[in-house]
Amino acid sequence: MSAINSLVPSRFLTLIAHLVIVITIFWSRNNNVLACLPVNYTPEQFTSRDTELVVALSITLGLFVVELVGFLSGVSMFNNTQGLISLVAHSSASVCLSFFVFEKWECFTYWYIFGFCSVLPAFVEIILFIAVFGLKKKPL
């Protein structure tokens, strides 16, 4: 199998790996919220950080829906550029989020991972979706 043809299964696997890690963080976010707080924190601070993490994880899950719809509908399945962007972004996110969970990183670092590894591939996916269905162009 050539390198180009192996992008499709690799992209799918890294996308699903990233999704599984995000769902795992969603289920066990208590430890990560505690890592974001000072030693002496108030319940309001805990609630605020928990809400922040829930919002970030929920937006990430929404972007997964966008990307999976584009991928499974065939709009970007065989697009090599989107395949490479998605593969690099989601594999990087999987590694970074693993460290986020195990090393108990600060909550603000999730926003950097979110921006580079979730928003970027979803944004390109939306552009491809608009090009294919809105402008009736053939995907590149």
PDB file of C-alpha atoms in Angstrom:
ATOM      1  CA  MET A   1       0.000   0.000   0.000  1.00  0.00           C
ATOM      2  CA  SER A   2       1.461   3.356  -0.979  1.00  0.00           C
ATOM      3  CA  ALA A   3       1.908   6.225   1.444  1.00  0.00           C
ATOM      4  CA  ILE A   4      -0.989   8.175  -0.073  1.00  0.00           C
ATOM      5  CA  ASN A   5      -3.402   5.264   0.251  1.00  0.00           C
ATOM      6  CA  SER A   6      -2.410   4.692   3.872  1.00  0.00           C
ATOM      7  CA  LEU A   7      -3.510   8.213   4.840  1.00  0.00           C
ATOM      8  CA  VAL A   8      -7.176   7.210   5.015  1.00  0.00           C
ATOM      9  CA  PRO A   9      -6.870   4.481   7.683  1.00  0.00           C
ATOM     10  CA  SER A  10      -4.161   6.415   9.541  1.00  0.00           C
ATOM     11  CA  ARG A  11      -6.323   9.519   9.605  1.00  0.00           C
ATOM     12  CA  PHE A  12      -9.316   7.568  10.851  1.00  0.00           C
ATOM     13  CA  LEU A  13      -7.315   5.874  13.603  1.00  0.00           C
ATOM     14  CA  THR A  14      -5.740   9.092  14.868  1.00  0.00           C
ATOM     15  CA  LEU A  15      -9.120  10.836  14.773  1.00  0.00           C
ATOM     16  CA  ILE A  16     -10.676   8.064  16.847  1.00  0.00           C
ATOM     17  CA  ALA A  17      -7.696   8.011  19.241  1.00  0.00           C
ATOM     18  CA  HIS A  18      -8.090  11.738  19.835  1.00  0.00           C
ATOM     19  CA  LEU A  19     -11.837  11.272  20.340  1.00  0.00           C
ATOM     20  CA  VAL A  20     -11.300   8.499  22.897  1.00  0.00           C
ATOM     21  CA  ILE A  21      -8.842  10.612  24.879  1.00  0.00           C
ATOM     22  CA  VAL A  22     -11.232  13.594  24.898  1.00  0.00           C
ATOM     23  CA  ILE A  23     -14.069  11.369  26.150  1.00  0.00           C
ATOM     24  CA  THR A  24     -11.740   9.965  28.818  1.00  0.00           C
ATOM     25  CA  ILE A  25     -10.858  13.479  29.958  1.00  0.00           C
ATOM     26  CA  PHE A  26     -14.566  14.310  30.024  1.00  0.00           C
ATOM     27  CA  TRP A  27     -15.278  11.374  32.336  1.00  0.00           C
ATOM     28  CA  SER A  28     -12.329  11.970  34.660  1.00  0.00           C
ATOM     29  CA  ARG A  29     -11.969  15.734  34.531  1.00  0.00           C
ATOM     30  CA  ASN A  30     -12.011  16.108  38.325  1.00  0.00           C
ATOM     31  CA  ASN A  31      -8.246  15.487  38.625  1.00  0.00           C
ATOM     32  CA  ASN A  32      -7.462  17.935  35.833  1.00  0.00           C
ATOM     33  CA  VAL A  33      -9.700  20.592  37.374  1.00  0.00           C
ATOM     34  CA  LEU A  34      -7.917  20.136  40.705  1.00  0.00           C
ATOM     35  CA  ALA A  35      -4.568  20.559  38.931  1.00  0.00           C
ATOM     36  CA  CYS A  36      -5.741  23.951  37.658  1.00  0.00           C
ATOM     37  CA  LEU A  37      -6.535  25.265  41.114  1.00  0.00           C
ATOM     38  CA  PRO A  38      -4.329  26.616  43.902  1.00  0.00           C
ATOM     39  CA  VAL A  39      -3.863  24.584  47.075  1.00  0.00           C
ATOM     40  CA  ASN A  40      -6.529  26.572  48.912  1.00  0.00           C
ATOM     41  CA  TYR A  41      -9.431  26.993  46.521  1.00  0.00           C
ATOM     42  CA  THR A  42     -13.050  27.910  46.961  1.00  0.00           C
ATOM     43  CA  PRO A  43     -16.016  25.961  45.584  1.00  0.00           C
ATOM     44  CA  GLU A  44     -16.668  28.850  43.189  1.00  0.00           C
ATOM     45  CA  GLN A  45     -13.171  28.512  41.755  1.00  0.00           C
ATOM     46  CA  PHE A  46     -13.689  24.760  41.310  1.00  0.00           C
ATOM     47  CA  THR A  47     -17.029  25.313  39.594  1.00  0.00           C
ATOM     48  CA  SER A  48     -15.544  27.979  37.330  1.00  0.00           C
ATOM     49  CA  ARG A  49     -12.623  25.782  36.205  1.00  0.00           C
ATOM     50  CA  ASP A  50     -14.898  22.765  35.805  1.00  0.00           C
ATOM     51  CA  THR A  51     -17.265  24.776  33.619  1.00  0.00           C
ATOM     52  CA  GLU A  52     -14.334  26.047  31.555  1.00  0.00           C
ATOM     53  CA  LEU A  53     -13.092  22.503  30.941  1.00  0.00           C
ATOM     54  CA  VAL A  54     -16.599  21.212  30.160  1.00  0.00           C
ATOM     55  CA  VAL A  55     -17.095  23.993  27.594  1.00  0.00           C
ATOM     56  CA  ALA A  56     -13.732  23.279  25.961  1.00  0.00           C
ATOM     57  CA  LEU A  57     -14.393  19.549  25.804  1.00  0.00           C
ATOM     58  CA  SER A  58     -17.929  20.083  24.472  1.00  0.00           C
ATOM     59  CA  ILE A  59     -16.703  22.350  21.687  1.00  0.00           C
ATOM     60  CA  THR A  60     -14.049  19.756  20.866  1.00  0.00           C
ATOM     61  CA  LEU A  61     -16.719  17.061  20.572  1.00  0.00           C
ATOM     62  CA  GLY A  62     -18.713  19.333  18.277  1.00  0.00           C
ATOM     63  CA  LEU A  63     -15.683  19.789  16.046  1.00  0.00           C
ATOM     64  CA  PHE A  64     -15.270  16.002  15.974  1.00  0.00           C
ATOM     65  CA  VAL A  65     -18.804  15.723  14.627  1.00  0.00           C
ATOM     66  CA  VAL A  66     -17.967  18.224  11.879  1.00  0.00           C
ATOM     67  CA  GLU A  67     -14.812  16.383  10.954  1.00  0.00           C
ATOM     68  CA  LEU A  68     -16.340  12.912  11.077  1.00  0.00           C
ATOM     69  CA  VAL A  69     -19.278  14.014   8.897  1.00  0.00           C
ATOM     70  CA  GLY A  70     -16.883  15.433   6.319  1.00  0.00           C
ATOM     71  CA  PHE A  71     -14.659  12.387   6.451  1.00  0.00           C
ATOM     72  CA  LEU A  72     -17.371   9.726   6.369  1.00  0.00           C
ATOM     73  CA  SER A  73     -19.390  11.540   3.693  1.00  0.00           C
ATOM     74  CA  GLY A  74     -16.382  11.315   1.399  1.00  0.00           C
ATOM     75  CA  VAL A  75     -15.868  15.055   1.052  1.00  0.00           C
ATOM     76  CA  SER A  76     -12.338  14.911   2.435  1.00  0.00           C
ATOM     77  CA  MET A  77     -11.659  11.198   2.700  1.00  0.00           C
ATOM     78  CA  PHE A  78      -9.265  11.107  -0.245  1.00  0.00           C
ATOM     79  CA  ASN A  79      -8.031  14.688  -0.026  1.00  0.00           C
ATOM     80  CA  ASN A  80      -4.317  14.330   0.686  1.00  0.00           C
ATOM     81  CA  THR A  81      -3.861  17.837   2.082  1.00  0.00           C
ATOM     82  CA  GLN A  82      -6.691  17.477   4.579  1.00  0.00           C
ATOM     83  CA  GLY A  83      -5.517  13.954   5.346  1.00  0.00           C
ATOM     84  CA  LEU A  84      -2.032  15.158   6.290  1.00  0.00           C
ATOM     85  CA  ILE A  85      -3.335  18.141   8.279  1.00  0.00           C
ATOM     86  CA  SER A  86      -5.757  15.932  10.157  1.00  0.00           C
ATOM     87  CA  LEU A  87      -3.229  13.153  10.708  1.00  0.00           C
ATOM     88  CA  VAL A  88      -0.582  15.478  12.141  1.00  0.00           C
ATOM     89  CA  ALA A  89      -3.072  17.463  14.225  1.00  0.00           C
ATOM     90  CA  HIS A  90      -4.865  14.496  15.764  1.00  0.00           C
ATOM     91  CA  SER A  91      -1.736  12.468  16.425  1.00  0.00           C
ATOM     92  CA  SER A  92      -0.183  15.522  18.104  1.00  0.00           C
ATOM     93  CA  ALA A  93      -3.371  16.027  20.101  1.00  0.00           C
ATOM     94  CA  SER A  94      -3.392  12.406  21.202  1.00  0.00           C
ATOM     95  CA  VAL A  95       0.155  12.656  22.540  1.00  0.00           C
ATOM     96  CA  CYS A  96      -0.381  16.076  24.147  1.00  0.00           C
ATOM     97  CA  LEU A  97      -3.676  15.103  25.760  1.00  0.00           C
ATOM     98  CA  SER A  98      -2.118  11.940  27.133  1.00  0.00           C
ATOM     99  CA  PHE A  99       0.419  14.142  28.875  1.00  0.00           C
ATOM    100  CA  PHE A 100      -2.417  16.469  29.899  1.00  0.00           C
ATOM    101  CA  VAL A 101      -4.096  13.594  31.726  1.00  0.00           C
ATOM    102  CA  PHE A 102      -1.076  11.832  33.205  1.00  0.00           C
ATOM    103  CA  GLU A 103       1.016  14.863  34.115  1.00  0.00           C
ATOM    104  CA  LYS A 104      -2.017  16.920  35.221  1.00  0.00           C
ATOM    105  CA  TRP A 105      -1.217  19.995  33.161  1.00  0.00           C
ATOM    106  CA  GLU A 106      -2.870  23.358  33.781  1.00  0.00           C
ATOM    107  CA  CYS A 107      -6.289  23.894  32.170  1.00  0.00           C
ATOM    108  CA  PHE A 108      -5.131  26.775  29.986  1.00  0.00           C
ATOM    109  CA  THR A 109      -2.836  24.408  28.073  1.00  0.00           C
ATOM    110  CA  TYR A 110      -5.931  22.585  26.824  1.00  0.00           C
ATOM    111  CA  TRP A 111      -6.903  25.720  24.908  1.00  0.00           C
ATOM    112  CA  TYR A 112      -3.585  25.663  23.001  1.00  0.00           C
ATOM    113  CA  ILE A 113      -4.030  21.989  22.159  1.00  0.00           C
ATOM    114  CA  PHE A 114      -7.630  22.737  21.191  1.00  0.00           C
ATOM    115  CA  GLY A 115      -6.667  25.586  18.876  1.00  0.00           C
ATOM    116  CA  PHE A 116      -3.906  23.833  16.986  1.00  0.00           C
ATOM    117  CA  CYS A 117      -5.191  20.269  17.009  1.00  0.00           C
ATOM    118  CA  SER A 118      -9.000  20.544  16.827  1.00  0.00           C
ATOM    119  CA  VAL A 119      -9.930  23.897  15.314  1.00  0.00           C
ATOM    120  CA  LEU A 120      -7.426  23.812  12.452  1.00  0.00           C
ATOM    121  CA  PRO A 121      -8.508  20.480  10.887  1.00  0.00           C
ATOM    122  CA  ALA A 122     -12.200  21.244  11.482  1.00  0.00           C
ATOM    123  CA  PHE A 123     -11.813  24.663   9.829  1.00  0.00           C
ATOM    124  CA  VAL A 124     -10.202  23.093   6.740  1.00  0.00           C
ATOM    125  CA  GLU A 125     -12.968  20.466   6.749  1.00  0.00           C
ATOM    126  CA  ILE A 126     -15.625  23.196   6.763  1.00  0.00           C
ATOM    127  CA  ILE A 127     -13.901  24.966   3.865  1.00  0.00           C
ATOM    128  CA  LEU A 128     -13.868  21.715   1.884  1.00  0.00           C
ATOM    129  CA  PHE A 129     -17.514  21.096   2.761  1.00  0.00           C
ATOM    130  CA  ILE A 130     -18.465  24.580   1.524  1.00  0.00           C
ATOM    131  CA  ALA A 131     -16.430  24.111  -1.651  1.00  0.00           C
ATOM    132  CA  VAL A 132     -18.013  20.755  -2.459  1.00  0.00           C
ATOM    133  CA  PHE A 133     -21.642  21.390  -1.524  1.00  0.00           C
ATOM    134  CA  GLY A 134     -21.906  25.179  -1.690  1.00  0.00           C
ATOM    135  CA  LEU A 135     -19.822  25.905  -4.742  1.00  0.00           C
ATOM    136  CA  LYS A 136     -20.367  22.494  -6.383  1.00  0.00           C
ATOM    137  CA  LYS A 137     -16.627  22.018  -6.893  1.00  0.00           C
ATOM    138  CA  LYS A 138     -14.898  18.684  -7.078  1.00  0.00           C
ATOM    139  CA  PRO A 139     -12.656  18.075  -4.031  1.00  0.00           C
ATOM    140  CA  LEU A 140      -8.943  18.499  -4.751  1.00  0.00           C
TER     141      LEU A 140
END
